[in-house]
């Protein structure tokens, strides 16, 4: 997640920027965003009260706050606009990804940046086979030992059923984002996990800051 957060390429350690961590969970993605932009103001949101309780139990600087909201509730709650949005392991788990993308666009300033960190297979049968091998050989057996077998079987299937990287790239483009790219992660995750980066339009200001 740290590598994906860094791919936002935020200038000046995030000084003067307001960032949104969408679907922050227990705060791991928030920590990655904070390490990338320690001088930014970060709003982290999640629809799970249990996840937020675990996030709030950790130490955070004054510039980070957590809200119990869904993505769809953010505009009516008066949040935003944001200079950048980071979403890790979110879109595979929402029922209406296109609706969430529309909400993200409405929350981003013109030229604002988006980075999505997600399990999204590259589209090759080799990537599907590798993911299944990793799940059947490592992830699901480990989950069996900890009592989480059903959860990790769901993870395996959800990744197979989710958009491939080319499909999700097209979804972002259709949602109105520009300069959309799918960037692979290194190691065994190559072809399995991607960072999707995009802009909410392009302005002279964002070009100068690139």
CSV table of C-alpha atoms in Angstrom, one decimal:
chain,number,residue,atom,x,y,z
A,1,UNK,CA,0.0,0.0,0.0
A,2,UNK,CA,2.9,2.3,0.7
A,3,UNK,CA,4.1,1.9,-2.9
A,4,UNK,CA,0.6,2.7,-4.2
A,5,UNK,CA,0.3,5.8,-2.0
A,6,UNK,CA,3.6,7.0,-3.2
A,7,UNK,CA,2.3,6.7,-6.8
A,8,UNK,CA,0.0,9.6,-6.1
A,9,UNK,CA,3.2,11.7,-6.5
A,10,UNK,CA,2.0,14.4,-4.0
A,11,UNK,CA,4.3,17.4,-3.9
A,12,UNK,CA,6.0,18.9,-0.9
A,13,UNK,CA,5.2,16.0,1.5
A,14,UNK,CA,1.5,16.9,1.1
A,15,UNK,CA,1.9,20.4,2.6
A,16,UNK,CA,-1.4,22.4,2.2
A,17,UNK,CA,-3.3,19.3,0.7
A,18,UNK,CA,-6.4,17.7,2.0
A,19,UNK,CA,-6.4,13.9,1.3
A,20,UNK,CA,-9.2,11.3,1.6
A,21,UNK,CA,-8.5,7.7,2.6
A,22,UNK,CA,-11.6,6.0,1.3
A,23,UNK,CA,-12.4,2.7,3.0
A,24,UNK,CA,-9.6,3.1,5.5
A,25,UNK,CA,-10.4,-0.1,7.5
A,26,UNK,CA,-8.1,-0.5,10.5
A,27,UNK,CA,-5.9,2.4,9.4
A,28,UNK,CA,-3.2,0.5,7.4
A,29,UNK,CA,-3.9,2.5,4.3
A,30,UNK,CA,-4.1,5.7,6.4
A,31,UNK,CA,-0.6,5.0,7.7
A,32,UNK,CA,0.7,4.5,4.2
A,33,UNK,CA,-0.8,7.8,3.1
A,34,UNK,CA,0.6,9.6,6.2
A,35,UNK,CA,4.1,8.2,5.5
A,36,UNK,CA,3.8,9.5,1.9
A,37,UNK,CA,2.4,12.9,2.8
A,38,UNK,CA,3.3,13.7,6.4
A,39,UNK,CA,2.4,17.4,6.1
A,40,UNK,CA,-1.1,16.8,4.6
A,41,UNK,CA,-4.5,16.9,6.3
A,42,UNK,CA,-6.0,13.4,6.0
A,43,UNK,CA,-9.7,12.4,6.4
A,44,UNK,CA,-10.1,8.7,6.7
A,45,UNK,CA,-13.5,7.2,6.3
A,46,UNK,CA,-15.1,3.7,6.6
A,47,UNK,CA,-18.6,2.3,6.8
A,48,UNK,CA,-17.6,-0.3,9.4
A,49,UNK,CA,-17.7,0.9,13.0
A,50,UNK,CA,-15.7,-2.1,14.1
A,51,UNK,CA,-12.8,-1.3,11.7
A,52,UNK,CA,-12.8,2.3,12.8
A,53,UNK,CA,-12.6,1.3,16.5
A,54,UNK,CA,-9.4,-0.6,15.7
A,55,UNK,CA,-8.0,2.4,13.7
A,56,UNK,CA,-8.8,4.9,16.4
A,57,UNK,CA,-7.0,2.7,19.0
A,58,UNK,CA,-3.7,3.6,17.2
A,59,UNK,CA,-1.7,6.8,17.7
A,60,UNK,CA,-2.3,9.5,15.1
A,61,UNK,CA,-1.1,13.1,14.6
A,62,UNK,CA,-3.6,16.0,14.8
A,63,UNK,CA,-3.8,16.2,11.0
A,64,UNK,CA,-5.6,12.8,10.8
A,65,UNK,CA,-9.2,12.3,11.6
A,66,UNK,CA,-11.6,9.4,11.1
A,67,UNK,CA,-15.3,9.4,10.2
A,68,UNK,CA,-17.9,6.7,10.2
A,69,UNK,CA,-19.3,7.3,6.7
A,70,UNK,CA,-19.9,5.4,3.5
A,71,UNK,CA,-18.5,6.8,0.2
A,72,UNK,CA,-22.1,7.8,-0.8
A,73,UNK,CA,-22.6,9.8,2.4
A,74,UNK,CA,-19.5,11.9,2.1
A,75,UNK,CA,-21.0,14.7,-0.2
A,76,UNK,CA,-24.1,15.2,1.9
A,77,UNK,CA,-21.9,15.3,5.0
A,78,UNK,CA,-20.2,18.4,3.7
A,79,UNK,CA,-16.8,16.7,3.2
A,80,UNK,CA,-14.4,17.8,0.5
A,81,UNK,CA,-13.3,18.9,-1.9
A,82,UNK,CA,-10.1,16.8,-1.7
A,83,UNK,CA,-6.8,17.2,-3.5
A,84,UNK,CA,-6.3,13.4,-3.7
A,85,UNK,CA,-8.2,10.2,-2.9
A,86,UNK,CA,-6.6,6.9,-1.9
A,87,UNK,CA,-8.7,3.7,-1.9
A,88,UNK,CA,-7.1,0.4,-0.9
A,89,UNK,CA,-9.0,-2.9,-1.3
A,90,UNK,CA,-12.3,-1.0,-1.6
A,91,UNK,CA,-13.8,-1.3,-5.1
A,92,UNK,CA,-13.8,-5.2,-5.1
A,93,UNK,CA,-16.1,-5.0,-2.1
A,94,UNK,CA,-18.7,-2.4,-3.2
A,95,UNK,CA,-21.9,-3.3,-4.9
A,96,UNK,CA,-21.9,-0.2,-7.2
A,97,UNK,CA,-18.3,0.6,-8.2
A,98,UNK,CA,-19.5,3.0,-10.9
A,99,UNK,CA,-21.6,4.9,-8.4
A,100,UNK,CA,-18.6,5.1,-6.0
A,101,UNK,CA,-16.4,6.4,-8.8
A,102,UNK,CA,-18.9,9.1,-9.6
A,103,UNK,CA,-18.9,10.1,-5.9
A,104,UNK,CA,-15.1,10.2,-5.9
A,105,UNK,CA,-15.0,12.5,-8.9
A,106,UNK,CA,-17.5,14.8,-7.3
A,107,UNK,CA,-15.3,15.0,-4.2
A,108,UNK,CA,-12.0,15.7,-6.1
A,109,UNK,CA,-10.9,19.1,-7.0
A,110,UNK,CA,-10.3,19.7,-10.8
A,111,UNK,CA,-7.0,18.0,-11.5
A,112,UNK,CA,-7.2,16.0,-8.3
A,113,UNK,CA,-5.4,12.7,-8.1
A,114,UNK,CA,-6.8,9.2,-7.5
A,115,UNK,CA,-4.8,6.1,-6.6
A,116,UNK,CA,-6.7,2.7,-6.2
A,117,UNK,CA,-4.7,-0.2,-4.7
A,118,UNK,CA,-6.6,-3.4,-5.5
A,119,UNK,CA,-6.3,-7.1,-6.3
A,120,UNK,CA,-7.1,-7.0,-10.0
A,121,UNK,CA,-5.7,-9.7,-12.2
A,122,UNK,CA,-3.8,-8.7,-15.3
A,123,UNK,CA,-6.2,-10.6,-17.6
A,124,UNK,CA,-3.9,-13.5,-18.6
A,125,UNK,CA,-4.9,-17.1,-17.8
A,126,UNK,CA,-1.5,-17.3,-16.2
A,127,UNK,CA,-2.5,-14.7,-13.6
A,128,UNK,CA,-5.7,-16.5,-12.7
A,129,UNK,CA,-3.7,-19.8,-12.3
A,130,UNK,CA,-1.1,-18.1,-10.2
A,131,UNK,CA,-3.7,-16.5,-7.9
A,132,UNK,CA,-5.5,-19.8,-7.5
A,133,UNK,CA,-2.2,-21.6,-6.7
A,134,UNK,CA,-1.3,-19.0,-4.1
A,135,UNK,CA,-4.7,-19.2,-2.5
A,136,UNK,CA,-5.0,-23.0,-2.5
A,137,UNK,CA,-1.4,-23.5,-1.5
A,138,UNK,CA,-0.8,-20.8,1.1
A,139,UNK,CA,-3.6,-18.3,1.9
A,140,UNK,CA,-6.6,-20.7,2.4
A,141,UNK,CA,-4.6,-23.3,4.4
A,142,UNK,CA,-3.2,-20.5,6.6
A,143,UNK,CA,-6.8,-19.2,7.1
A,144,UNK,CA,-7.9,-22.7,8.1
A,145,UNK,CA,-5.4,-22.7,10.9
A,146,UNK,CA,-6.6,-19.4,12.2
A,147,UNK,CA,-10.3,-20.2,11.8
A,148,UNK,CA,-10.7,-17.8,8.9
A,149,UNK,CA,-11.0,-20.3,6.0
A,150,UNK,CA,-14.4,-19.0,4.8
A,151,UNK,CA,-13.1,-15.4,4.7
A,152,UNK,CA,-10.0,-16.4,2.6
A,153,UNK,CA,-12.1,-18.6,0.3
A,154,UNK,CA,-14.2,-15.5,-0.3
A,155,UNK,CA,-11.1,-13.5,-1.0
A,156,UNK,CA,-10.0,-16.0,-3.6
A,157,UNK,CA,-13.3,-16.0,-5.4
A,158,UNK,CA,-13.9,-12.2,-5.1
A,159,UNK,CA,-10.6,-11.5,-6.9
A,160,UNK,CA,-11.5,-14.0,-9.7
A,161,UNK,CA,-14.8,-12.3,-10.1
A,162,UNK,CA,-13.6,-8.7,-10.0
A,163,UNK,CA,-12.6,-6.6,-13.0
A,164,UNK,CA,-9.3,-7.4,-14.6
A,165,UNK,CA,-6.8,-4.5,-14.8
A,166,UNK,CA,-7.9,-3.6,-18.4
A,167,UNK,CA,-11.6,-3.7,-17.4
A,168,UNK,CA,-11.1,-1.5,-14.3
A,169,UNK,CA,-9.0,0.9,-16.4
A,170,UNK,CA,-11.9,1.2,-18.8
A,171,UNK,CA,-14.3,1.7,-15.9
A,172,UNK,CA,-12.2,4.6,-14.7
A,173,UNK,CA,-12.1,6.2,-18.1
A,174,UNK,CA,-15.8,5.8,-18.6
A,175,UNK,CA,-16.3,7.5,-15.2
A,176,UNK,CA,-14.6,10.6,-16.6
A,177,UNK,CA,-11.1,10.2,-15.2
A,178,UNK,CA,-8.1,11.2,-17.3
A,179,UNK,CA,-4.5,9.9,-17.6
A,180,UNK,CA,-5.6,6.5,-16.3
A,181,UNK,CA,-2.9,3.9,-15.9
A,182,UNK,CA,-2.7,0.5,-14.3
A,183,UNK,CA,0.7,0.0,-12.6
A,184,UNK,CA,1.8,-3.5,-11.5
A,185,UNK,CA,3.3,-4.3,-8.1
A,186,UNK,CA,6.5,-6.2,-7.8
A,187,UNK,CA,7.3,-9.8,-6.8
A,188,UNK,CA,4.6,-12.5,-6.6
A,189,UNK,CA,1.9,-9.8,-6.8
A,190,UNK,CA,2.9,-8.9,-10.4
A,191,UNK,CA,-0.2,-9.5,-12.5
A,192,UNK,CA,-2.4,-9.9,-9.4
A,193,UNK,CA,-2.3,-6.5,-7.6
A,194,UNK,CA,-2.2,-3.1,-9.3
A,195,UNK,CA,-2.2,0.5,-8.5
A,196,UNK,CA,-4.6,2.4,-10.7
A,197,UNK,CA,-3.7,6.1,-11.0
A,198,UNK,CA,-5.9,8.8,-12.6
A,199,UNK,CA,-6.7,12.5,-12.5
A,200,UNK,CA,-10.0,14.4,-12.3
A,201,UNK,CA,-9.2,16.3,-15.5
A,202,UNK,CA,-5.9,18.0,-16.1
A,203,UNK,CA,-5.2,21.7,-15.5
A,204,UNK,CA,-2.1,23.8,-15.9
A,205,UNK,CA,-1.6,23.8,-12.1
A,206,UNK,CA,-1.5,20.0,-12.0
A,207,UNK,CA,0.8,19.8,-15.0
A,208,UNK,CA,3.2,22.2,-13.3
A,209,UNK,CA,3.1,20.2,-10.1
A,210,UNK,CA,3.8,16.9,-11.8
